[in-house]
Amino acid sequence: MLSNDADILALTETWLGTSIDKQVISEITPNGYSIHQISRKGKTGGGVAVIHKSNIEIKRSKHAQTFTHFELLECDVVVKSQHFRLCVIYRPPPSRTNKLKNSTFFEEWSEFLDRLVVIPNELLITGDLNFHLDNVNASDTRKFNETLLDHGLVQHVQDQHTIRVTHLMSL
């Protein structure tokens, strides 16, 4: 983060617990930066965070919702005179253990987007949704892309951007 002089860093799967002490948070937050984070409720793993330069005004949205099938950190960002809404999302992959279903995710996802697209500021959604978006023939990929189009949104990440990644899963 420091070597690239990043202004804002969005993180998923932070694994920061709700009882994490302030020392650990200060250790992962460089001098001159601030952090906003949301831990997974009642379980280990997951979690989302934003680390940003302290001179950038970022506030957690007062209107953020809670969803059962994805974790969300929704922030209002002001950089100079530019205002935008930043949403960091983590969606755990469905499994028998967590009992998450794609159909319920898409219902919540549409509800979330319905609310967001009427906000007058620019919008940036980022995160890990655990879809193989490079597999354009997969029904979930088609449904996801249709949902974006229905809300006038564009998927900007078009390639595998991490050496270890074998599929495009990020938004």
CSV table of N, CA and C in Angstrom, one decimal, residues 6-9 31-36 50-60 75-84:
chain,number,residue,atom,x,y,z
A,6,ALA,N,-1.0,4.2,-2.4
A,6,ALA,CA,-2.4,4.0,-2.7
A,6,ALA,C,-3.2,5.0,-1.8
A,7,ASP,N,-4.3,5.5,-2.4
A,7,ASP,CA,-5.2,6.4,-1.7
A,7,ASP,C,-6.2,5.6,-0.9
A,8,ILE,N,-6.8,4.6,-1.5
A,8,ILE,CA,-7.8,3.7,-0.9
A,8,ILE,C,-7.6,2.3,-1.3
A,9,LEU,N,-7.7,1.4,-0.3
A,9,LEU,CA,-7.5,0.0,-0.5
A,9,LEU,C,-8.8,-0.7,0.0
A,31,ASN,N,0.7,4.6,9.1
A,31,ASN,CA,0.6,5.9,9.6
A,31,ASN,C,0.1,6.8,8.5
A,32,GLY,N,-0.8,7.7,8.8
A,32,GLY,CA,-1.4,8.6,7.8
A,32,GLY,C,-2.6,8.0,7.1
A,33,TYR,N,-3.0,6.8,7.6
A,33,TYR,CA,-4.2,6.1,7.0
A,33,TYR,C,-5.2,5.8,8.1
A,34,SER,N,-6.4,5.6,7.7
A,34,SER,CA,-7.5,5.2,8.6
A,34,SER,C,-8.2,3.9,8.0
A,35,ILE,N,-8.9,3.3,8.9
A,35,ILE,CA,-9.6,2.0,8.5
A,35,ILE,C,-11.1,2.0,8.9
A,36,HIS,N,-11.9,1.5,8.1
A,36,HIS,CA,-13.3,1.2,8.4
A,36,HIS,C,-13.4,-0.3,8.1
A,50,VAL,N,-12.0,-1.1,4.4
A,50,VAL,CA,-11.4,0.0,3.6
A,50,VAL,C,-10.3,0.6,4.4
A,51,ILE,N,-9.1,0.7,3.8
A,51,ILE,CA,-8.0,1.4,4.4
A,51,ILE,C,-7.8,2.6,3.5
A,52,HIS,N,-7.7,3.8,4.0
A,52,HIS,CA,-7.6,5.0,3.2
A,52,HIS,C,-6.7,6.0,3.8
A,53,LYS,N,-6.1,6.9,2.9
A,53,LYS,CA,-5.4,8.0,3.5
A,53,LYS,C,-6.3,8.9,4.3
A,54,SER,N,-5.7,9.3,5.4
A,54,SER,CA,-6.6,10.1,6.4
A,54,SER,C,-7.1,11.4,5.9
A,55,ASN,N,-6.4,11.9,4.8
A,55,ASN,CA,-6.9,13.2,4.3
A,55,ASN,C,-8.1,13.0,3.3
A,56,ILE,N,-8.5,11.8,3.1
A,56,ILE,CA,-9.6,11.5,2.2
A,56,ILE,C,-10.8,11.2,3.2
A,57,GLU,N,-11.9,12.0,3.0
A,57,GLU,CA,-13.0,11.8,3.8
A,57,GLU,C,-13.9,10.6,3.4
A,58,ILE,N,-13.9,9.6,4.3
A,58,ILE,CA,-14.7,8.4,4.1
A,58,ILE,C,-15.6,8.2,5.3
A,59,LYS,N,-16.9,8.1,5.1
A,59,LYS,CA,-17.8,7.8,6.2
A,59,LYS,C,-18.7,6.6,5.9
A,60,ARG,N,-18.9,5.7,6.8
A,60,ARG,CA,-19.8,4.6,6.6
A,60,ARG,C,-21.2,5.2,6.3
A,75,CYS,N,-19.7,3.0,1.9
A,75,CYS,CA,-19.1,4.3,2.4
A,75,CYS,C,-19.4,5.4,1.5
A,76,ASP,N,-19.5,6.6,2.0
A,76,ASP,CA,-19.5,7.8,1.2
A,76,ASP,C,-18.1,8.4,1.2
A,77,VAL,N,-17.6,8.7,0.0
A,77,VAL,CA,-16.2,9.1,-0.1
A,77,VAL,C,-16.2,10.5,-0.7
A,78,VAL,N,-15.4,11.4,-0.2
A,78,VAL,CA,-15.1,12.7,-0.8
A,78,VAL,C,-13.6,12.9,-1.0
A,79,VAL,N,-13.3,13.1,-2.3
A,79,VAL,CA,-11.9,13.3,-2.6
A,79,VAL,C,-11.9,14.6,-3.4
A,80,LYS,N,-11.3,15.6,-2.8
A,80,LYS,CA,-11.3,17.0,-3.3
A,80,LYS,C,-12.8,17.4,-3.4
A,81,SER,N,-13.3,17.6,-4.6
A,81,SER,CA,-14.7,18.0,-4.8
A,81,SER,C,-15.5,16.8,-5.4
A,82,GLN,N,-14.9,15.6,-5.5
A,82,GLN,CA,-15.5,14.5,-6.1
A,82,GLN,C,-16.2,13.6,-5.0
A,83,HIS,N,-17.5,13.4,-5.1
A,83,HIS,CA,-18.2,12.6,-4.2
A,83,HIS,C,-18.6,11.2,-4.9
A,84,PHE,N,-18.4,10.1,-4.2
A,84,PHE,CA,-18.9,8.9,-4.7
A,84,PHE,C,-19.2,7.9,-3.6
